Amino acid sequence: MAKPVAARGFARERVVDAALELFVQHGVRGTSIQMIASRLGVTKASVYYQFQSKDDIVLAVAQPILDDIEHVRRIADALPTDEARRDVAMSGLIDLAIRHRQVANVLYGDPAMRELMVTHESMRQCVDGFTKLLTGASTNRTQLVAMTLLTAGIYCCTTDPRIAELTDEELRAELETVVKTFTSAM
């Protein structure tokens, strides 16, 4: 008899949650399927029943942030100017980095995740499309470096223990102030 869909969905969610915890602690490459299975108290076969490969688990961990990026892109694409699109994209980036602090840290900081962003077509398209929103239609090297610096800073701020006492609202306000100052100088 087949397992009910809801049970499998819950099991997949448990695998993703366990994997995220381990990715934060050990990195993507430092986390094995066996480690995920052990964390859950199940066999490796149980994990493979939910996901065909570790890359599939990594993609599932990243999916909520990628979905948010696509949502922000759809909103920004409807705006008439590069400046308006960039403002919405930066605000959306701040929101998603705060909302998905752990995932953002893994997504942005792990070399294996960066490699997957290059090799996985839909992930690369998502990131490239968002980068174009941030930099505008005509981008030079300096603008690309500036936006990379700014986005890295946003991600790092959401996980920096020195500012961990800030509430999400306080951190959002501070980041928006810095972003407006920085982008107005571009």
mmCIF file of N, CA and C in Angstrom, residues 8-111:
data_model
loop_
_atom_site.group_PDB
_atom_site.id
_atom_site.type_symbol
_atom_site.label_atom_id
_atom_site.label_comp_id
_atom_site.label_asym_id
_atom_site.label_seq_id
_atom_site.Cartn_x
_atom_site.Cartn_y
_atom_site.Cartn_z
ATOM 1 N N ARG A 8 4.513 11.705 3.357
ATOM 2 C CA ARG A 8 5.752 11.879 2.611
ATOM 3 C C ARG A 8 6.171 13.346 2.611
ATOM 4 N N GLY A 9 5.223 14.246 2.473
ATOM 5 C CA GLY A 9 5.539 15.671 2.515
ATOM 6 C C GLY A 9 6.146 16.062 3.848
ATOM 7 N N PHE A 10 5.594 15.534 4.933
ATOM 8 C CA PHE A 10 6.133 15.814 6.260
ATOM 9 C C PHE A 10 7.526 15.221 6.394
ATOM 10 N N ALA A 11 7.731 14.021 5.874
ATOM 11 C CA ALA A 11 9.047 13.379 5.943
ATOM 12 C C ALA A 11 10.071 14.187 5.142
ATOM 13 N N ARG A 12 9.688 14.673 3.995
ATOM 14 C CA ARG A 12 10.586 15.512 3.188
ATOM 15 C C ARG A 12 10.964 16.776 3.953
ATOM 16 N N GLU A 13 9.979 17.370 4.597
ATOM 17 C CA GLU A 13 10.219 18.580 5.375
ATOM 18 C C GLU A 13 11.203 18.304 6.519
ATOM 19 N N ARG A 14 11.064 17.165 7.161
ATOM 20 C CA ARG A 14 11.974 16.794 8.251
ATOM 21 C C ARG A 14 13.395 16.623 7.716
ATOM 22 N N VAL A 15 13.539 16.020 6.532
ATOM 23 C CA VAL A 15 14.862 15.858 5.928
ATOM 24 C C VAL A 15 15.467 17.222 5.629
ATOM 25 N N VAL A 16 14.688 18.123 5.067
ATOM 26 C CA VAL A 16 15.177 19.468 4.736
ATOM 27 C C VAL A 16 15.590 20.208 6.006
ATOM 28 N N ASP A 17 14.777 20.121 7.050
ATOM 29 C CA ASP A 17 15.108 20.802 8.307
ATOM 30 C C ASP A 17 16.402 20.254 8.914
ATOM 31 N N ALA A 18 16.527 18.937 8.930
ATOM 32 C CA ALA A 18 17.744 18.313 9.480
ATOM 33 C C ALA A 18 18.956 18.683 8.633
ATOM 34 N N ALA A 19 18.786 18.647 7.329
ATOM 35 C CA ALA A 19 19.897 18.985 6.435
ATOM 36 C C ALA A 19 20.338 20.429 6.661
ATOM 37 N N LEU A 20 19.399 21.349 6.783
ATOM 38 C CA LEU A 20 19.744 22.752 7.003
ATOM 39 C C LEU A 20 20.545 22.912 8.287
ATOM 40 N N GLU A 21 20.107 22.281 9.362
ATOM 41 C CA GLU A 21 20.855 22.348 10.621
ATOM 42 C C GLU A 21 22.283 21.849 10.438
ATOM 43 N N LEU A 22 22.427 20.742 9.738
ATOM 44 C CA LEU A 22 23.762 20.166 9.526
ATOM 45 C C LEU A 22 24.592 21.017 8.560
ATOM 46 N N PHE A 23 23.959 21.579 7.534
ATOM 47 C CA PHE A 23 24.686 22.451 6.603
ATOM 48 C C PHE A 23 25.247 23.664 7.345
ATOM 49 N N VAL A 24 24.469 24.213 8.262
ATOM 50 C CA VAL A 24 24.934 25.357 9.048
ATOM 51 C C VAL A 24 26.138 24.957 9.898
ATOM 52 N N GLN A 25 26.080 23.783 10.481
ATOM 53 C CA GLN A 25 27.152 23.323 11.363
ATOM 54 C C GLN A 25 28.395 22.849 10.614
ATOM 55 N N HIS A 26 28.190 22.103 9.522
ATOM 56 C CA HIS A 26 29.302 21.406 8.867
ATOM 57 C C HIS A 26 29.533 21.816 7.414
ATOM 58 N N GLY A 27 28.678 22.667 6.884
ATOM 59 C CA GLY A 27 28.758 23.000 5.469
ATOM 60 C C GLY A 27 28.086 21.925 4.638
ATOM 61 N N VAL A 28 27.840 22.244 3.372
ATOM 62 C CA VAL A 28 27.179 21.280 2.490
ATOM 63 C C VAL A 28 28.083 20.079 2.249
ATOM 64 N N ARG A 29 29.331 20.331 1.897
ATOM 65 C CA ARG A 29 30.244 19.211 1.628
ATOM 66 C C ARG A 29 30.553 18.396 2.873
ATOM 67 N N GLY A 30 30.535 19.025 4.035
ATOM 68 C CA GLY A 30 30.833 18.327 5.278
ATOM 69 C C GLY A 30 29.665 17.543 5.839
ATOM 70 N N THR A 31 28.524 17.620 5.183
ATOM 71 C CA THR A 31 27.325 16.903 5.626
ATOM 72 C C THR A 31 27.063 15.745 4.681
ATOM 73 N N SER A 32 26.918 14.571 5.247
ATOM 74 C CA SER A 32 26.631 13.380 4.436
ATOM 75 C C SER A 32 25.171 12.973 4.586
ATOM 76 N N ILE A 33 24.726 12.148 3.673
ATOM 77 C CA ILE A 33 23.377 11.588 3.767
ATOM 78 C C ILE A 33 23.256 10.797 5.071
ATOM 79 N N GLN A 34 24.325 10.084 5.443
ATOM 80 C CA GLN A 34 24.303 9.321 6.690
ATOM 81 C C GLN A 34 24.113 10.237 7.896
ATOM 82 N N MET A 35 24.751 11.392 7.887
ATOM 83 C CA MET A 35 24.580 12.345 8.983
ATOM 84 C C MET A 35 23.128 12.816 9.081
ATOM 85 N N ILE A 36 22.530 13.074 7.930
ATOM 86 C CA ILE A 36 21.125 13.500 7.914
ATOM 87 C C ILE A 36 20.237 12.384 8.454
ATOM 88 N N ALA A 37 20.479 11.166 7.982
ATOM 89 C CA ALA A 37 19.698 10.021 8.448
ATOM 90 C C ALA A 37 19.856 9.827 9.953
ATOM 91 N N SER A 38 21.090 9.926 10.436
ATOM 92 C CA SER A 38 21.340 9.759 11.870
ATOM 93 C C SER A 38 20.633 10.833 12.683
ATOM 94 N N ARG A 39 20.654 12.065 12.195
ATOM 95 C CA ARG A 39 19.977 13.158 12.892
ATOM 96 C C ARG A 39 18.487 12.855 13.038
ATOM 97 N N LEU A 40 17.926 12.208 12.012
ATOM 98 C CA LEU A 40 16.493 11.909 12.013
ATOM 99 C C LEU A 40 16.160 10.577 12.677
ATOM 100 N N GLY A 41 17.194 9.765 12.928
ATOM 101 C CA GLY A 41 16.954 8.439 13.504
ATOM 102 C C GLY A 41 16.357 7.462 12.509
ATOM 103 N N VAL A 42 16.743 7.627 11.235
ATOM 104 C CA VAL A 42 16.248 6.748 10.169
ATOM 105 C C VAL A 42 17.438 6.199 9.382
ATOM 106 N N THR A 43 17.167 5.360 8.414
ATOM 107 C CA THR A 43 18.220 4.809 7.567
ATOM 108 C C THR A 43 18.490 5.748 6.391
ATOM 109 N N LYS A 44 19.642 5.559 5.763
ATOM 110 C CA LYS A 44 19.949 6.328 4.550
ATOM 111 C C LYS A 44 18.899 6.059 3.478
ATOM 112 N N ALA A 45 18.422 4.822 3.418
ATOM 113 C CA ALA A 45 17.402 4.468 2.423
ATOM 114 C C ALA A 45 16.143 5.319 2.615
ATOM 115 N N SER A 46 15.812 5.613 3.854
ATOM 116 C CA SER A 46 14.640 6.461 4.125
ATOM 117 C C SER A 46 14.845 7.870 3.581
ATOM 118 N N VAL A 47 16.069 8.376 3.709
ATOM 119 C CA VAL A 47 16.370 9.699 3.165
ATOM 120 C C VAL A 47 16.319 9.646 1.643
ATOM 121 N N TYR A 48 16.904 8.582 1.057
ATOM 122 C CA TYR A 48 16.881 8.457 -0.401
ATOM 123 C C TYR A 48 15.474 8.210 -0.939
ATOM 124 N N TYR A 49 14.578 7.712 -0.110
ATOM 125 C CA TYR A 49 13.187 7.560 -0.530
ATOM 126 C C TYR A 49 12.561 8.935 -0.770
ATOM 127 N N GLN A 50 12.991 9.928 0.006
ATOM 128 C CA GLN A 50 12.457 11.279 -0.103
ATOM 129 C C GLN A 50 13.158 12.097 -1.186
ATOM 130 N N PHE A 51 14.464 11.889 -1.345
ATOM 131 C CA PHE A 51 15.285 12.662 -2.293
ATOM 132 C C PHE A 51 16.235 11.716 -3.009
ATOM 133 N N GLN A 52 16.409 11.923 -4.306
ATOM 134 C CA GLN A 52 17.267 11.047 -5.087
ATOM 135 C C GLN A 52 18.748 11.273 -4.826
ATOM 136 N N SER A 53 19.120 12.494 -4.427
ATOM 137 C CA SER A 53 20.537 12.794 -4.237
ATOM 138 C C SER A 53 20.705 13.912 -3.205
ATOM 139 N N LYS A 54 21.933 14.088 -2.781
ATOM 140 C CA LYS A 54 22.220 15.182 -1.856
ATOM 141 C C LYS A 54 21.976 16.534 -2.528
ATOM 142 N N ASP A 55 22.290 16.640 -3.812
ATOM 143 C CA ASP A 55 22.006 17.893 -4.531
ATOM 144 C C ASP A 55 20.518 18.223 -4.481
ATOM 145 N N ASP A 56 19.655 17.209 -4.576
ATOM 146 C CA ASP A 56 18.215 17.457 -4.486
ATOM 147 C C ASP A 56 17.847 18.008 -3.110
ATOM 148 N N ILE A 57 18.521 17.527 -2.068
ATOM 149 C CA ILE A 57 18.275 18.038 -0.715
ATOM 150 C C ILE A 57 18.749 19.485 -0.626
ATOM 151 N N VAL A 58 19.922 19.759 -1.169
ATOM 152 C CA VAL A 58 20.465 21.118 -1.149
ATOM 153 C C VAL A 58 19.513 22.073 -1.872
ATOM 154 N N LEU A 59 19.017 21.647 -3.014
ATOM 155 C CA LEU A 59 18.067 22.484 -3.763
ATOM 156 C C LEU A 59 16.778 22.698 -2.968
ATOM 157 N N ALA A 60 16.318 21.674 -2.267
ATOM 158 C CA ALA A 60 15.109 21.810 -1.450
ATOM 159 C C ALA A 60 15.340 22.785 -0.294
ATOM 160 N N VAL A 61 16.540 22.773 0.270
ATOM 161 C CA VAL A 61 16.874 23.721 1.335
ATOM 162 C C VAL A 61 16.849 25.148 0.779
ATOM 163 N N ALA A 62 17.371 25.323 -0.424
ATOM 164 C CA ALA A 62 17.452 26.658 -1.028
ATOM 165 C C ALA A 62 16.134 27.135 -1.624
ATOM 166 N N GLN A 63 15.203 26.230 -1.878
ATOM 167 C CA GLN A 63 13.988 26.573 -2.619
ATOM 168 C C GLN A 63 13.182 27.725 -2.034
ATOM 169 N N PRO A 64 12.986 27.811 -0.710
ATOM 170 C CA PRO A 64 12.195 28.946 -0.201
ATOM 171 C C PRO A 64 12.794 30.311 -0.545
ATOM 172 N N ILE A 65 14.100 30.417 -0.491
ATOM 173 C CA ILE A 65 14.731 31.696 -0.805
ATOM 174 C C ILE A 65 14.674 31.965 -2.308
ATOM 175 N N LEU A 66 14.810 30.920 -3.115
ATOM 176 C CA LEU A 66 14.699 31.084 -4.566
ATOM 177 C C LEU A 66 13.274 31.490 -4.954
ATOM 178 N N ASP A 67 12.288 30.905 -4.277
ATOM 179 C CA ASP A 67 10.897 31.287 -4.534
ATOM 180 C C ASP A 67 10.679 32.762 -4.202
ATOM 181 N N ASP A 68 11.243 33.209 -3.085
ATOM 182 C CA ASP A 68 11.113 34.624 -2.714
ATOM 183 C C ASP A 68 11.811 35.534 -3.716
ATOM 184 N N ILE A 69 12.967 35.123 -4.209
ATOM 185 C CA ILE A 69 13.680 35.914 -5.224
ATOM 186 C C ILE A 69 12.817 36.046 -6.470
ATOM 187 N N GLU A 70 12.215 34.957 -6.907
ATOM 188 C CA GLU A 70 11.347 35.004 -8.091
ATOM 189 C C GLU A 70 10.137 35.906 -7.855
ATOM 190 N N HIS A 71 9.583 35.867 -6.656
ATOM 191 C CA HIS A 71 8.447 36.726 -6.320
ATOM 192 C C HIS A 71 8.851 38.204 -6.406
ATOM 193 N N VAL A 72 9.987 38.533 -5.829
ATOM 194 C CA VAL A 72 10.480 39.915 -5.885
ATOM 195 C C VAL A 72 10.749 40.316 -7.334
ATOM 196 N N ARG A 73 11.316 39.408 -8.110
ATOM 197 C CA ARG A 73 11.578 39.709 -9.529
ATOM 198 C C ARG A 73 10.302 40.036 -10.286
ATOM 199 N N ARG A 74 9.251 39.249 -10.047
ATOM 200 C CA ARG A 74 7.973 39.499 -10.746
ATOM 201 C C ARG A 74 7.427 40.882 -10.398
ATOM 202 N N ILE A 75 7.508 41.251 -9.144
ATOM 203 C CA ILE A 75 7.029 42.574 -8.723
ATOM 204 C C ILE A 75 7.888 43.665 -9.355
ATOM 205 N N ALA A 76 9.192 43.520 -9.260
ATOM 206 C CA ALA A 76 10.108 44.547 -9.766
ATOM 207 C C ALA A 76 10.027 44.679 -11.284
ATOM 208 N N ASP A 77 9.853 43.569 -11.983
ATOM 209 C CA ASP A 77 9.784 43.608 -13.450
ATOM 210 C C ASP A 77 8.625 44.459 -13.954
ATOM 211 N N ALA A 78 7.608 44.637 -13.131
ATOM 212 C CA ALA A 78 6.446 45.426 -13.544
ATOM 213 C C ALA A 78 6.672 46.927 -13.409
ATOM 214 N N LEU A 79 7.787 47.325 -12.826
ATOM 215 C CA LEU A 79 8.046 48.746 -12.597
ATOM 216 C C LEU A 79 8.730 49.386 -13.809
ATOM 217 N N PRO A 80 8.546 50.696 -13.995
ATOM 218 C CA PRO A 80 8.977 51.338 -15.236
ATOM 219 C C PRO A 80 10.469 51.694 -15.339
ATOM 220 N N THR A 81 11.167 51.875 -14.212
ATOM 221 C CA THR A 81 12.558 52.341 -14.316
ATOM 222 C C THR A 81 13.516 51.383 -13.615
ATOM 223 N N ASP A 82 14.777 51.425 -14.046
ATOM 224 C CA ASP A 82 15.823 50.620 -13.400
ATOM 225 C C ASP A 82 15.936 50.955 -11.920
ATOM 226 N N GLU A 83 15.847 52.241 -11.602
ATOM 227 C CA GLU A 83 15.972 52.676 -10.212
ATOM 228 C C GLU A 83 14.845 52.107 -9.349
ATOM 229 N N ALA A 84 13.614 52.162 -9.838
ATOM 230 C CA ALA A 84 12.469 51.628 -9.090
ATOM 231 C C ALA A 84 12.602 50.115 -8.930
ATOM 232 N N ARG A 85 13.021 49.439 -10.006
ATOM 233 C CA ARG A 85 13.213 47.977 -9.928
ATOM 234 C C ARG A 85 14.295 47.634 -8.913
ATOM 235 N N ARG A 86 15.397 48.381 -8.930
ATOM 236 C CA ARG A 86 16.490 48.130 -7.980
ATOM 237 C C ARG A 86 16.040 48.368 -6.541
ATOM 238 N N ASP A 87 15.282 49.433 -6.312
ATOM 239 C CA ASP A 87 14.802 49.725 -4.958
ATOM 240 C C ASP A 87 13.929 48.596 -4.427
ATOM 241 N N VAL A 88 13.019 48.098 -5.253
ATOM 242 C CA VAL A 88 12.154 46.984 -4.837
ATOM 243 C C VAL A 88 12.988 45.724 -4.635
ATOM 244 N N ALA A 89 13.932 45.491 -5.511
ATOM 245 C CA ALA A 89 14.776 44.300 -5.389
ATOM 246 C C ALA A 89 15.608 44.344 -4.112
ATOM 247 N N MET A 90 16.173 45.487 -3.790
ATOM 248 C CA MET A 90 16.977 45.603 -2.566
ATOM 249 C C MET A 90 16.116 45.432 -1.324
ATOM 250 N N SER A 91 14.949 46.039 -1.325
ATOM 251 C CA SER A 91 14.040 45.891 -0.196
ATOM 252 C C SER A 91 13.617 44.421 -0.046
ATOM 253 N N GLY A 92 13.323 43.790 -1.169
ATOM 254 C CA GLY A 92 12.961 42.373 -1.146
ATOM 255 C C GLY A 92 14.111 41.497 -0.674
ATOM 256 N N LEU A 93 15.324 41.838 -1.085
ATOM 257 C CA LEU A 93 16.507 41.086 -0.664
ATOM 258 C C LEU A 93 16.700 41.189 0.846
ATOM 259 N N ILE A 94 16.514 42.381 1.379
ATOM 260 C CA ILE A 94 16.628 42.568 2.826
ATOM 261 C C ILE A 94 15.591 41.707 3.540
ATOM 262 N N ASP A 95 14.352 41.754 3.064
ATOM 263 C CA ASP A 95 13.290 40.966 3.694
ATOM 264 C C ASP A 95 13.585 39.470 3.644
ATOM 265 N N LEU A 96 13.981 38.977 2.481
ATOM 266 C CA LEU A 96 14.201 37.530 2.391
ATOM 267 C C LEU A 96 15.445 37.097 3.157
ATOM 268 N N ALA A 97 16.472 37.924 3.219
ATOM 269 C CA ALA A 97 17.670 37.574 3.989
ATOM 270 C C ALA A 97 17.347 37.499 5.480
ATOM 271 N N ILE A 98 16.484 38.391 5.947
ATOM 272 C CA ILE A 98 16.068 38.365 7.353
ATOM 273 C C ILE A 98 15.144 37.176 7.604
ATOM 274 N N ARG A 99 14.178 36.972 6.735
ATOM 275 C CA ARG A 99 13.201 35.889 6.909
ATOM 276 C C ARG A 99 13.859 34.507 6.849
ATOM 277 N N HIS A 100 14.865 34.370 6.022
ATOM 278 C CA HIS A 100 15.521 33.067 5.824
ATOM 279 C C HIS A 100 16.978 33.135 6.281
ATOM 280 N N ARG A 101 17.213 33.612 7.476
ATOM 281 C CA ARG A 101 18.588 33.831 7.955
ATOM 282 C C ARG A 101 19.480 32.613 7.777
ATOM 283 N N GLN A 102 19.049 31.456 8.247
ATOM 284 C CA GLN A 102 19.907 30.271 8.158
ATOM 285 C C GLN A 102 20.126 29.848 6.717
ATOM 286 N N VAL A 103 19.063 29.824 5.938
ATOM 287 C CA VAL A 103 19.185 29.416 4.541
ATOM 288 C C VAL A 103 20.056 30.409 3.781
ATOM 289 N N ALA A 104 19.863 31.698 4.031
ATOM 290 C CA ALA A 104 20.658 32.714 3.351
ATOM 291 C C ALA A 104 22.134 32.542 3.667
ATOM 292 N N ASN A 105 22.443 32.233 4.904
ATOM 293 C CA ASN A 105 23.832 32.023 5.304
ATOM 294 C C ASN A 105 24.449 30.848 4.547
ATOM 295 N N VAL A 106 23.715 29.764 4.447
ATOM 296 C CA VAL A 106 24.203 28.591 3.710
ATOM 297 C C VAL A 106 24.256 28.904 2.221
ATOM 298 N N LEU A 107 23.204 29.518 1.708
ATOM 299 C CA LEU A 107 23.118 29.812 0.280
ATOM 300 C C LEU A 107 24.260 30.705 -0.171
ATOM 301 N N TYR A 108 24.542 31.724 0.607
ATOM 302 C CA TYR A 108 25.541 32.691 0.186
ATOM 303 C C TYR A 108 26.968 32.314 0.593
ATOM 304 N N GLY A 109 27.113 31.640 1.725
ATOM 305 C CA GLY A 109 28.447 31.442 2.256
ATOM 306 C C GLY A 109 29.124 30.125 1.950
ATOM 307 N N ASP A 110 28.405 29.149 1.451
ATOM 308 C CA ASP A 110 28.982 27.818 1.273
ATOM 309 C C ASP A 110 29.500 27.632 -0.153
ATOM 310 N N PRO A 111 30.769 27.228 -0.307
ATOM 311 C CA PRO A 111 31.329 27.036 -1.653
ATOM 312 C C PRO A 111 30.566 26.003 -2.488
#
